[in-house]
Coordinates of C-alpha atoms and ligand atoms in Angstrom, one line a residue:
M1 CA -98.2 1.0 -56.3
C2 CA -95.8 1.6 -58.9
G3 CA -94.1 4.1 -60.3
I4 CA -94.6 4.9 -64.5
V5 CA -92.6 6.9 -66.8
G6 CA -92.5 7.9 -70.4
Y7 CA -90.6 10.0 -72.5
V8 CA -91.1 11.0 -76.8
G9 CA -89.4 14.2 -78.2
G10 CA -86.0 14.7 -79.5
R11 CA -83.7 13.9 -77.0
E12 CA -82.6 10.4 -75.8
A13 CA -85.3 8.9 -73.6
T14 CA -82.9 6.5 -71.5
P15 CA -81.4 9.3 -69.1
I16 CA -84.9 11.2 -68.9
L17 CA -86.6 8.1 -67.9
L18 CA -84.0 6.6 -65.6
E19 CA -83.7 10.5 -63.5
G20 CA -87.5 10.0 -63.7
L21 CA -87.9 6.3 -62.1
R22 CA -85.3 7.6 -59.4
R23 CA -88.0 10.4 -58.4
L24 CA -90.6 8.0 -58.2
E25 CA -88.9 5.1 -56.5
Y26 CA -90.6 6.0 -53.2
R27 CA -93.7 4.3 -55.0
G28 CA -92.3 0.9 -55.5
Y29 CA -88.8 -0.4 -55.6
D30 CA -88.7 -4.3 -56.2
S31 CA -87.8 -4.2 -59.8
A32 CA -87.3 -1.4 -62.6
G33 CA -87.5 -1.6 -66.3
V34 CA -87.5 0.9 -69.7
A35 CA -88.1 -0.1 -73.0
V36 CA -86.8 2.5 -75.7
M37 CA -87.6 2.7 -79.1
N38 CA -84.9 4.5 -82.0
G39 CA -87.7 5.9 -83.9
D40 CA -87.8 3.5 -86.6
A41 CA -89.4 0.2 -87.2
A42 CA -86.3 -1.6 -85.8
G43 CA -88.1 -2.5 -82.6
I44 CA -88.0 -2.0 -78.9
T45 CA -85.1 -2.6 -76.9
I46 CA -85.6 -3.9 -72.8
R47 CA -83.8 -3.8 -70.1
K48 CA -85.1 -4.4 -66.8
L49 CA -84.2 -6.3 -63.4
A50 CA -85.2 -7.0 -59.9
G51 CA -83.7 -4.4 -57.6
R52 CA -83.8 -0.9 -57.1
V53 CA -83.4 1.6 -60.0
Q54 CA -79.5 2.1 -59.4
G55 CA -79.3 -1.5 -60.5
L56 CA -80.7 -0.8 -64.2
R57 CA -78.4 2.1 -64.4
Q58 CA -75.8 -0.1 -63.9
V59 CA -76.8 -2.2 -66.8
L60 CA -78.0 0.6 -68.9
A61 CA -74.0 1.7 -68.3
G62 CA -72.9 -1.3 -69.6
E63 CA -75.2 -1.9 -72.6
P64 CA -76.7 1.3 -73.5
V65 CA -79.9 1.9 -75.3
H66 CA -80.7 4.4 -77.9
G67 CA -83.8 5.9 -78.9
S68 CA -86.1 9.2 -78.7
T69 CA -89.8 7.4 -77.6
G70 CA -89.6 5.0 -74.2
I71 CA -91.4 4.2 -71.4
A72 CA -90.4 2.9 -67.7
H73 CA -91.4 1.5 -64.9
T74 CA -91.0 0.5 -61.0
R75 CA -92.5 -2.1 -59.4
W76 CA -94.3 -2.6 -55.9
A77 CA -94.7 -6.3 -56.5
T78 CA -98.9 -7.1 -56.3
H79 CA -98.9 -10.1 -58.8
G80 CA -96.0 -12.1 -58.7
A81 CA -92.7 -12.1 -57.1
P82 CA -90.5 -8.8 -57.5
T83 CA -88.2 -11.1 -60.0
T84 CA -86.6 -9.8 -63.4
P85 CA -89.2 -11.5 -65.3
N86 CA -92.0 -10.1 -63.6
A87 CA -90.4 -6.7 -64.0
H88 CA -92.1 -4.3 -66.3
P89 CA -92.1 -3.1 -69.2
H90 CA -93.7 -6.3 -70.1
V91 CA -94.1 -7.4 -74.1
D92 CA -96.5 -9.6 -76.1
C93 CA -95.5 -12.9 -78.0
S94 CA -94.2 -11.1 -80.9
G95 CA -92.4 -8.2 -78.7
R96 CA -93.2 -5.5 -80.6
I97 CA -95.6 -4.5 -77.9
A98 CA -94.3 -3.2 -74.8
L99 CA -96.1 -1.6 -71.7
V100 CA -95.8 -0.4 -68.1
H101 CA -98.6 -0.4 -65.6
N102 CA -99.5 0.7 -62.1
G103 CA -102.8 -1.1 -61.0
I104 CA -104.3 -4.6 -60.8
I105 CA -106.1 -6.4 -63.5
E106 CA -109.0 -8.5 -61.5
N107 CA -110.0 -10.9 -64.3
A108 CA -106.3 -11.2 -65.1
D109 CA -106.8 -15.1 -64.4
A110 CA -109.6 -15.4 -66.5
L111 CA -108.0 -13.1 -69.9
R112 CA -104.7 -15.6 -69.4
A113 CA -106.9 -18.8 -69.8
A114 CA -108.5 -17.5 -72.6
L115 CA -105.2 -16.1 -74.3
Q116 CA -103.6 -19.2 -73.4
A117 CA -106.4 -21.3 -75.1
S118 CA -105.7 -19.3 -78.1
G119 CA -102.0 -19.8 -78.4
H120 CA -100.4 -16.6 -76.7
R121 CA -97.2 -17.9 -74.7
F122 CA -97.0 -16.0 -71.2
C123 CA -93.7 -15.4 -69.9
T124 CA -94.0 -13.7 -66.3
E125 CA -96.5 -14.4 -63.5
T126 CA -98.0 -10.7 -63.6
D127 CA -101.3 -9.9 -64.4
T128 CA -100.0 -7.2 -66.4
E129 CA -98.7 -9.1 -69.2
T130 CA -102.2 -9.9 -70.4
L131 CA -102.7 -6.5 -71.8
A132 CA -99.8 -7.0 -73.6
H133 CA -101.4 -9.7 -75.6
L134 CA -104.8 -8.7 -75.7
I135 CA -103.3 -5.7 -77.6
E136 CA -101.8 -7.9 -79.5
D137 CA -105.0 -9.4 -80.4
A138 CA -106.9 -6.5 -80.8
G139 CA -107.8 -4.8 -84.2
G140 CA -107.7 -1.1 -85.1
E141 CA -105.4 0.9 -87.7
T142 CA -104.2 2.8 -85.0
L143 CA -102.1 2.0 -81.2
E144 CA -104.8 3.8 -79.4
A145 CA -107.6 1.9 -81.1
R146 CA -105.9 -1.4 -80.2
V147 CA -105.6 -0.4 -76.8
I148 CA -109.2 0.6 -76.2
G149 CA -110.3 -2.4 -77.9
A150 CA -107.8 -4.4 -75.4
L151 CA -109.1 -2.8 -72.5
G152 CA -112.6 -3.3 -73.5
H153 CA -111.8 -6.7 -71.9
V154 CA -110.7 -5.6 -68.7
V155 CA -112.0 -5.4 -65.1
G156 CA -109.7 -3.6 -62.6
T157 CA -107.3 -0.3 -62.3
Y158 CA -105.0 1.2 -64.8
G159 CA -102.7 3.8 -65.4
L160 CA -100.7 2.2 -68.3
A161 CA -98.2 3.7 -70.8
V162 CA -97.9 1.5 -74.4
V163 CA -95.2 1.9 -77.1
S164 CA -95.2 -0.4 -80.5
A165 CA -92.7 -1.1 -82.9
D166 CA -95.3 -0.7 -85.4
H167 CA -96.2 3.0 -84.5
P168 CA -92.6 4.5 -83.9
G169 CA -92.6 7.8 -82.0
T170 CA -96.2 7.1 -80.4
V171 CA -96.5 6.5 -76.7
V172 CA -100.6 5.4 -75.4
V173 CA -101.6 6.5 -71.8
A174 CA -104.7 5.2 -70.3
R175 CA -105.9 5.8 -67.1
Q176 CA -108.5 4.1 -64.9
G177 CA -108.3 4.3 -61.2
S178 CA -104.3 4.7 -60.8
P179 CA -102.9 8.3 -61.2
V180 CA -101.1 9.2 -64.3
L181 CA -100.5 12.8 -66.0
L182 CA -98.8 14.2 -68.9
G183 CA -95.8 16.7 -69.3
I184 CA -96.1 19.6 -71.9
G185 CA -92.5 20.2 -72.9
E186 CA -91.2 22.3 -75.5
G187 CA -91.6 19.8 -78.3
E188 CA -91.4 16.8 -76.3
L189 CA -94.1 15.2 -73.7
F190 CA -93.5 13.1 -70.4
V191 CA -95.6 10.9 -68.6
A192 CA -95.6 10.1 -65.1
S193 CA -97.4 8.8 -62.3
D194 CA -96.7 12.3 -60.1
A195 CA -94.8 15.4 -61.0
S196 CA -91.8 14.6 -59.4
A197 CA -90.3 12.7 -62.4
I198 CA -90.5 15.2 -64.6
L199 CA -90.6 18.7 -62.7
E200 CA -87.1 19.1 -63.9
H201 CA -88.6 19.4 -67.5
T202 CA -91.2 21.0 -67.3
R203 CA -93.9 22.6 -64.6
S204 CA -97.0 22.1 -67.2
V205 CA -99.0 18.9 -66.2
V206 CA -102.0 17.8 -67.4
Y207 CA -103.6 15.2 -64.5
L208 CA -106.0 12.6 -66.6
D209 CA -109.4 11.4 -65.6
D210 CA -110.4 7.9 -65.1
G211 CA -111.4 7.0 -68.8
D212 CA -108.7 8.9 -70.6
I213 CA -106.8 7.6 -73.0
A214 CA -103.9 10.3 -74.4
V215 CA -101.8 9.9 -77.5
L216 CA -98.2 11.7 -77.4
T217 CA -96.2 12.0 -80.6
P218 CA -93.5 14.4 -81.1
S219 CA -95.9 16.9 -82.9
G220 CA -98.3 17.0 -79.7
Y221 CA -100.9 15.1 -78.6
H222 CA -104.6 14.5 -78.1
I223 CA -107.0 12.7 -75.3
I224 CA -110.4 10.9 -76.3
D225 CA -112.1 8.7 -74.2
T226 CA -112.9 5.1 -75.1
Q227 CA -115.7 6.2 -77.5
D228 CA -113.0 8.0 -79.5
H229 CA -114.9 11.5 -78.2
V230 CA -111.7 14.3 -77.4
Q231 CA -111.5 14.8 -74.1
L232 CA -110.1 18.5 -72.7
R233 CA -108.3 18.7 -70.0
P234 CA -106.8 21.7 -68.5
V235 CA -102.9 22.5 -68.5
N236 CA -101.9 22.9 -64.5
D237 CA -98.7 24.5 -63.5
I238 CA -96.7 23.1 -60.6
A239 CA -96.5 25.3 -57.5
W240 CA -93.1 23.5 -56.0
D241 CA -89.9 22.9 -57.3
L242 CA -87.2 20.8 -57.3
Q243 CA -85.1 21.3 -54.3
A244 CA -88.6 20.4 -52.2
I245 CA -88.1 16.5 -53.4
E246 CA -84.0 16.6 -53.0
L247 CA -82.7 15.4 -49.9
G248 CA -80.9 18.9 -49.0
G249 CA -77.7 17.6 -47.3
Y250 CA -79.9 15.5 -44.9
P251 CA -79.3 11.4 -44.4
H252 CA -82.7 10.7 -45.1
F253 CA -85.9 12.4 -46.5
M254 CA -87.9 10.8 -43.3
L255 CA -85.4 13.2 -41.5
K256 CA -85.5 16.2 -43.7
E257 CA -89.5 15.7 -43.5
I258 CA -89.3 15.4 -39.4
C259 CA -87.1 18.7 -39.6
E260 CA -89.4 20.9 -41.6
Q261 CA -92.3 20.4 -39.6
A262 CA -92.1 24.0 -38.2
E263 CA -92.0 25.4 -41.9
T264 CA -94.9 23.0 -43.1
V265 CA -97.3 23.5 -40.2
R266 CA -96.6 27.2 -41.2
S267 CA -97.7 26.8 -44.5
T268 CA -100.6 24.9 -43.8
L269 CA -101.9 27.6 -41.3
R270 CA -100.8 30.4 -44.0
G271 CA -103.7 32.4 -45.0
R272 CA -106.4 30.6 -43.0
L273 CA -106.6 32.1 -39.2
L274 CA -108.7 34.8 -38.5
F275 CA -107.5 36.1 -35.0
D276 CA -110.2 39.0 -34.9
S277 CA -113.2 36.5 -35.0
G278 CA -111.2 33.5 -33.9
A279 CA -112.3 31.1 -37.3
A280 CA -110.6 30.1 -40.0
R281 CA -110.8 30.6 -43.8
L282 CA -110.9 27.7 -45.6
N283 CA -112.0 28.7 -48.9
G284 CA -111.6 25.3 -51.0
L285 CA -114.2 23.8 -48.2
N286 CA -117.1 24.9 -50.3
L287 CA -119.2 24.4 -47.2
S288 CA -121.7 27.3 -46.6
P289 CA -122.8 28.6 -43.1
E290 CA -126.1 26.6 -43.9
Q291 CA -124.7 23.8 -44.9
C292 CA -122.5 23.9 -41.7
A293 CA -125.3 24.0 -39.8
A294 CA -127.1 21.1 -41.1
I295 CA -124.3 18.8 -40.4
Q296 CA -125.6 16.0 -37.7
R297 CA -122.9 13.9 -38.2
I298 CA -119.4 13.4 -39.6
V299 CA -117.7 10.2 -40.8
I300 CA -113.8 10.2 -41.4
V301 CA -112.2 7.6 -43.9
A302 CA -108.4 6.8 -44.0
C303 CA -105.9 4.2 -43.6
G304 CA -102.6 4.2 -41.4
T305 CA -101.0 7.1 -40.3
S306 CA -104.1 9.5 -41.7
W307 CA -106.6 7.3 -40.0
H308 CA -104.6 8.4 -36.8
A309 CA -104.8 12.1 -38.0
G310 CA -108.7 11.2 -37.9
L311 CA -109.2 9.9 -34.4
V312 CA -107.1 13.4 -33.4
G313 CA -109.9 15.2 -35.7
R314 CA -112.4 13.5 -34.0
H315 CA -111.6 14.5 -30.4
V316 CA -111.0 18.4 -32.0
I317 CA -114.6 18.2 -34.3
Q318 CA -116.4 17.2 -31.2
E319 CA -115.0 19.7 -29.1
L320 CA -115.3 22.6 -31.1
A321 CA -118.3 21.8 -33.2
G322 CA -120.4 19.5 -31.4
I323 CA -120.9 17.3 -34.2
P324 CA -120.6 13.7 -33.1
V325 CA -117.3 11.8 -35.4
A326 CA -117.0 8.5 -36.5
V327 CA -113.5 7.2 -37.5
E328 CA -113.4 4.2 -39.5
Y329 CA -110.8 2.4 -41.6
A330 CA -111.5 3.2 -45.0
S331 CA -110.8 -0.5 -46.0
E332 CA -113.2 -1.9 -43.2
Y333 CA -116.0 0.9 -44.0
R334 CA -116.2 0.3 -47.7
Y335 CA -117.7 -3.3 -46.8
S336 CA -119.3 -2.8 -43.5
R337 CA -122.9 -1.3 -45.1
P338 CA -122.7 1.5 -43.4
I339 CA -126.4 2.9 -42.1
R340 CA -127.3 5.8 -44.2
E341 CA -127.7 8.5 -41.9
P342 CA -129.3 12.0 -42.7
G343 CA -127.0 14.9 -42.7
T344 CA -123.8 13.0 -42.8
V345 CA -120.6 14.7 -43.7
A346 CA -117.6 12.3 -45.2
I347 CA -113.9 13.3 -45.1
A348 CA -111.3 11.6 -46.5
I349 CA -107.7 11.8 -45.4
S350 CA -104.9 11.0 -47.4
Q351 CA -101.8 12.1 -48.4
S352 CA -101.1 11.3 -51.4
G353 CA -105.0 11.4 -52.6
E354 CA -104.6 8.3 -54.5
T355 CA -104.8 5.5 -51.8
A356 CA -107.2 3.0 -53.2
D357 CA -109.0 1.9 -50.2
T358 CA -109.9 5.4 -49.1
L359 CA -111.0 6.4 -52.6
E360 CA -113.2 3.8 -52.2
A361 CA -114.6 4.3 -49.1
M362 CA -115.4 8.0 -50.2
R363 CA -117.3 6.9 -53.1
A364 CA -119.0 4.3 -50.7
A365 CA -120.0 7.0 -48.4
R366 CA -121.2 9.1 -51.4
A367 CA -123.3 6.2 -52.6
G368 CA -124.5 6.2 -49.1
G369 CA -125.9 9.4 -49.0
A370 CA -123.2 11.5 -47.4
I371 CA -124.6 15.2 -48.0
R372 CA -121.0 16.3 -48.5
V373 CA -117.7 14.4 -49.5
L374 CA -114.2 16.1 -48.3
G375 CA -111.3 15.8 -48.7
I376 CA -108.4 16.4 -46.3
V377 CA -105.3 15.9 -48.9
N378 CA -101.5 17.0 -49.7
V379 CA -100.7 16.1 -53.0
V380 CA -102.6 18.6 -55.4
G381 CA -104.7 17.4 -58.4
S382 CA -104.8 14.0 -56.8
T383 CA -107.5 11.9 -57.4
I384 CA -109.4 12.1 -54.0
A385 CA -109.0 16.0 -54.1
R386 CA -110.6 16.2 -57.6
E387 CA -113.5 13.6 -56.5
A388 CA -114.2 15.3 -53.2
D389 CA -116.8 18.1 -53.5
G390 CA -114.0 20.1 -51.3
G391 CA -111.6 20.3 -48.6
I392 CA -108.2 21.7 -47.6
Y393 CA -104.9 21.0 -48.7
L394 CA -102.0 20.6 -46.5
H395 CA -99.4 22.6 -48.5
A396 CA -97.0 20.3 -46.9
G397 CA -94.9 20.0 -50.1
P398 CA -94.1 16.7 -51.4
E399 CA -93.6 13.9 -48.7
I400 CA -90.9 11.4 -49.8
G401 CA -90.3 9.4 -47.3
V402 CA -92.3 6.2 -47.0
A403 CA -93.2 6.7 -43.3
S404 CA -95.4 10.0 -43.1
T405 CA -94.4 12.5 -40.6
K406 CA -94.7 16.5 -41.5
A407 CA -98.3 15.1 -43.2
F408 CA -99.5 13.9 -40.0
T409 CA -99.0 17.3 -38.2
S410 CA -100.3 19.0 -41.1
Q411 CA -103.7 16.9 -40.9
I412 CA -103.9 17.5 -36.9
V413 CA -103.8 21.4 -37.6
A414 CA -106.1 21.0 -41.0
L415 CA -108.4 19.4 -38.5
T416 CA -108.3 21.8 -36.0
L417 CA -108.7 24.3 -38.7
L418 CA -111.9 22.5 -39.6
G419 CA -113.2 22.7 -36.1
L420 CA -112.6 26.2 -36.1
Y421 CA -114.6 26.6 -39.6
L422 CA -117.7 24.9 -38.1
G423 CA -117.6 25.7 -34.7
H424 CA -117.8 29.4 -36.0
H425 CA -121.0 28.6 -37.6
R426 CA -122.4 26.2 -34.7
G427 CA -122.1 28.2 -31.5
L428 CA -118.3 28.3 -30.6
A429 CA -117.5 30.9 -28.1
P430 CA -115.6 33.6 -30.0
E431 CA -112.9 33.7 -27.2
A432 CA -112.7 30.2 -27.1
G433 CA -111.8 30.7 -30.7
R434 CA -109.3 33.3 -30.6
E435 CA -107.6 31.3 -27.9
L436 CA -107.0 28.7 -29.8
V437 CA -106.3 30.8 -32.8
C438 CA -103.3 31.9 -31.3
R439 CA -102.1 28.8 -29.9
L440 CA -101.8 27.9 -33.7
S441 CA -99.9 30.5 -34.7
Q442 CA -97.7 29.6 -31.8
L443 CA -97.0 26.1 -32.9
P444 CA -94.3 26.8 -35.5
G445 CA -92.2 28.0 -32.8
L446 CA -93.2 25.1 -30.6
I447 CA -92.2 22.4 -33.1
T448 CA -88.8 23.9 -33.7
R449 CA -88.1 24.3 -29.8
T450 CA -89.8 20.4 -29.6
L451 CA -87.0 19.1 -32.3
A452 CA -84.4 20.6 -30.0
L453 CA -84.9 17.4 -28.1
E454 CA -83.1 15.3 -30.7
P455 CA -79.9 14.7 -28.9
Q456 CA -82.0 13.5 -26.1
V457 CA -84.1 11.0 -28.2
R458 CA -80.8 10.1 -30.2
A459 CA -79.7 8.8 -26.5
L460 CA -82.9 6.7 -26.1
A461 CA -82.5 4.9 -29.0
R462 CA -78.8 3.8 -28.5
A463 CA -79.9 2.5 -25.3
Y464 CA -83.2 0.8 -27.0
A465 CA -82.4 -0.2 -30.0
D466 CA -82.1 -3.9 -29.6
R467 CA -85.4 -4.5 -27.8
P468 CA -87.6 -6.8 -29.5
T469 CA -91.0 -5.4 -28.7
F470 CA -92.5 -1.9 -27.2
L471 CA -95.6 -0.6 -25.9
Y472 CA -96.6 2.8 -26.3
L473 CA -99.4 4.0 -24.2
G474 CA -101.9 7.5 -24.3
R475 CA -105.2 8.7 -23.4
G476 CA -107.8 10.4 -24.8
V477 CA -106.4 13.3 -27.7
N478 CA -102.9 11.6 -27.3
F479 CA -104.2 8.1 -27.4
P480 CA -104.2 8.4 -31.4
V481 CA -100.1 9.6 -31.0
A482 CA -99.4 6.3 -29.6
L483 CA -101.0 4.4 -32.4
E484 CA -98.6 6.5 -34.6
G485 CA -95.7 6.4 -32.6
A486 CA -95.9 2.7 -32.8
L487 CA -96.4 2.4 -36.2
K488 CA -93.4 4.8 -37.2
L489 CA -91.2 2.7 -35.1
K490 CA -93.1 -0.8 -36.8
E491 CA -92.7 0.3 -40.3
I492 CA -89.3 1.6 -40.2
S493 CA -87.4 -0.6 -37.8
Y494 CA -89.4 -3.8 -38.3
I495 CA -89.4 -4.2 -34.4
H496 CA -93.2 -5.0 -33.1
A497 CA -94.6 -2.4 -31.0
E498 CA -98.2 -1.9 -30.0
G499 CA -100.2 1.7 -29.1
Y500 CA -102.5 1.0 -26.5
P501 CA -105.3 3.3 -24.6
A502 CA -103.1 3.6 -21.2
A503 CA -106.2 2.7 -19.1
E504 CA -106.7 -0.4 -20.9
M505 CA -103.8 -2.2 -20.0
K506 CA -104.8 -3.5 -16.7
H507 CA -107.5 -5.3 -18.8
G508 CA -104.8 -7.8 -20.2
P509 CA -101.7 -6.3 -21.9
I510 CA -100.3 -5.5 -18.8
A511 CA -99.4 -9.2 -18.2
L512 CA -96.4 -8.4 -20.6
I513 CA -94.7 -5.8 -18.7
D514 CA -91.5 -7.3 -18.1
D515 CA -87.7 -5.4 -17.8
Q516 CA -87.1 -5.8 -21.3
M517 CA -89.9 -4.1 -23.0
P518 CA -89.8 -0.3 -23.1
V519 CA -93.0 1.3 -22.4
V520 CA -93.3 5.1 -24.1
F521 CA -96.4 6.8 -22.2
V522 CA -97.2 10.3 -23.9
A523 CA -98.9 12.2 -21.3
P524 CA -98.2 15.7 -21.3
K525 CA -99.7 17.6 -18.4
D526 CA -103.5 18.1 -19.2
D527 CA -106.6 17.2 -17.6
I528 CA -105.8 13.2 -17.6
F529 CA -102.2 13.2 -16.7
Q530 CA -103.0 12.2 -13.0
K531 CA -105.1 9.2 -14.5
V532 CA -102.1 8.3 -17.0
R533 CA -99.8 8.6 -13.8
S534 CA -101.5 5.9 -12.3
N535 CA -101.2 3.9 -15.3
M536 CA -97.7 4.5 -15.0
Q537 CA -97.8 3.2 -11.6
E538 CA -99.2 0.2 -12.9
V539 CA -96.6 -0.6 -15.0
K540 CA -93.5 0.3 -12.9
A541 CA -94.8 -1.8 -10.1
R542 CA -94.3 -4.5 -12.5
G543 CA -90.3 -3.9 -13.6
G544 CA -91.4 -1.9 -16.6
H545 CA -89.0 0.8 -18.6
I546 CA -90.8 4.0 -18.9
I547 CA -90.5 6.6 -21.5
A548 CA -92.6 9.4 -20.8
V549 CA -93.3 12.1 -23.3
T550 CA -94.6 15.0 -21.1
T551 CA -94.7 18.9 -20.6
E552 CA -92.2 21.2 -19.9
G553 CA -91.7 22.0 -16.4
N554 CA -94.2 18.7 -15.4
G555 CA -92.2 18.1 -12.0
D556 CA -94.9 15.1 -11.0
L557 CA -92.7 12.3 -12.9
G558 CA -89.9 12.3 -10.7
G559 CA -88.7 8.7 -9.6
L560 CA -91.5 7.2 -11.3
V561 CA -89.9 7.2 -14.9
D562 CA -86.9 6.1 -16.6
H563 CA -86.5 8.8 -19.1
Q564 CA -88.5 12.2 -20.0
L565 CA -88.9 13.7 -23.3
R566 CA -90.5 17.3 -22.4
V567 CA -92.4 19.2 -25.2
P568 CA -93.5 22.8 -24.7
A569 CA -97.1 23.6 -23.1
T570 CA -100.1 24.0 -25.8
A571 CA -103.7 24.3 -25.8
P572 CA -104.4 20.2 -25.3
L573 CA -106.2 19.6 -28.6
L574 CA -103.1 20.8 -30.2
S575 CA -100.5 18.6 -27.9
P576 CA -100.5 15.8 -30.3
V577 CA -98.8 18.4 -32.9
L578 CA -96.1 18.4 -30.2
T579 CA -96.2 15.0 -28.5
T580 CA -95.4 13.1 -31.8
L581 CA -92.1 14.8 -32.6
P582 CA -90.1 12.6 -30.3
L583 CA -91.8 9.6 -31.4
Q584 CA -91.1 10.6 -35.1
L585 CA -87.2 11.2 -34.3
L586 CA -87.3 7.8 -31.7
A587 CA -88.4 5.7 -34.6
Y588 CA -85.9 7.3 -37.2
H589 CA -82.9 6.9 -34.9
I590 CA -83.7 3.3 -33.7
A591 CA -84.2 2.8 -37.5
V592 CA -80.8 3.9 -38.5
L593 CA -79.2 2.2 -35.7
R594 CA -80.5 -1.2 -37.0
G595 CA -79.3 -0.5 -40.6
C596 CA -83.0 -0.3 -41.7
D597 CA -83.9 1.4 -44.9
V598 CA -85.6 4.5 -43.5
D599 CA -86.9 5.9 -46.6
Q600 CA -87.9 3.1 -48.5
P601 CA -88.8 0.2 -45.8
R602 CA -88.9 -3.3 -47.0
N603 CA -92.3 -4.6 -48.3
L604 CA -93.9 -0.8 -48.2
A605 CA -94.7 1.8 -50.5
K606 CA -95.8 5.4 -50.4
S607 CA -99.0 5.3 -51.3
V608 CA -101.0 1.7 -51.7
T609 CA -102.6 2.5 -54.6
V610 CA -104.4 -1.3 -54.7
E611 CA -106.8 -2.5 -52.6
Ligands
AGP1 C1 -97.6 6.0 -42.6 O1 -96.5 6.1 -42.0 C2 -97.7 4.7 -43.6 N1 -96.6 5.1 -44.8 C3 -99.1 4.4 -44.5 O2 -99.9 4.2 -43.0 C4 -99.7 5.8 -44.7 O3 -100.4 6.9 -44.0 C5 -101.3 5.0 -45.4 O4 -101.0 4.3 -46.7 C6 -102.3 6.0 -46.0 O5 -101.8 7.0 -47.1 P1 -102.1 8.4 -47.6 O6 -102.4 9.0 -46.2 O7 -101.2 8.9 -48.8 O8 -103.1 7.8 -48.0

């Protein structure tokens, strides 16, 4: 996924573009660039290079570019290595058209061949460059007419911003499958992949829909479709503010987001707990009691950490609502030719609400006859949220760190609220509902207490940061926590780690155990704890080093494990919210000790909007 920013108005564009890129850098950070026009037909000036936005800022400090119209881009490479020539913006042969793009042009090779055959010279390996040449070839009096003409040849996804030296002061924006919004200022307009890039200038944003073409000039904007029909889009007000996307004194966004989980879980719960009835208030779900009763099956589609949350959700919803739940990797689901089953509700779980695999899987579920498609999403107004029939917003605030942490715990809480909501209409005993509602309300305090383990976790990180591989084991509702703990470690410390069902060890992986491999057991004192304890004995007998995440007051592990991280007791279904916290901290501190870029790990981006 990449980040795009645009500006047209009365101020110097360059500083606005650079600050916008800095706030979007979590979306991709392979290379960065700007294209600025100074208002007359003198042309477009471009500065771009491989590397971070800070490098671009330094180049521009040495070679400033002046102008009040501009576009900019920070890249996560999909086609073409992260080199300076492949950095956006890209231009046509004349250099009078420049554009930035987030997405994938799937027929780029064929388009490139045809354009080259007609005399176009290409300077990059990217799919995006074909767009510049197509616009150059397209006829039309206006820039938007030429962009529409060019896009008529394109198969793929794009969030696109285009400028032309022949149309000073104009920025044309197009959206198909990649998020892009407009910021409405006083006599100035902005373009951004998400609101964090422009929030310091305006809270008024317009989310473009697929097929929209927006034309921005200093005097205003209008939106049309490819048939030149005017499209009216609502102006939304962004609720959160800047400090939500600032570090606030923390060394990394990931640590900030780990430490704010008591507050973010409180936000997810706010206004949704019904203590008297033992149910949940979920107004955005758009699911009537009759529809709840008619559900025969749920399929959850998600990726990565969100998929792990879905695995927890399966336990929760099956127990509370008695509905069979399947949890599918979104990328697998959409090509698996799923069997059409009556009464199926699909649930897409996505922090960003823009993950291409998840978006396409929910579309496949709808095409496959799902009676409702719901979204459990953090980013308000994101594509998945807008395409769903209803859903639950996490209200966890922007998650900047590439490694998802606070979204995971809020997703589990949201899924539990969903389980309560469904269960209430499907015979869940009110007393059981009231008990769980009470336990949910206690979670923020228990999270705070669990995060106090950080000094102990930091000591463990120092002891094990040099190990080449880790194993994470769990059972039942905590098996997904083992998977999630392994993913956290892998993606930010680059240490190989594997999550596994604890009981499966004896069917092969126990051959891996030696005195170099730390084995992390997620083992709260619940009804399968004794089984997990047996699995620990199997590992210990083979010389394994055991780190156990267990419940405060559990005296059954003395002498068996090497380290214990004790979390407060809670309802078994809610234990993943607490057991995951020490594992988030362990991954974080090991990565810091290893000198890794915790917030922007190599090869990754915050939301993968390409398939
Ligand atoms: C989580 O730490 C990863 N960064 C990644 O697996 C992420 O969870 C996945 O890409 C799904 O993202 P989404 O929740 O925004 O859809």
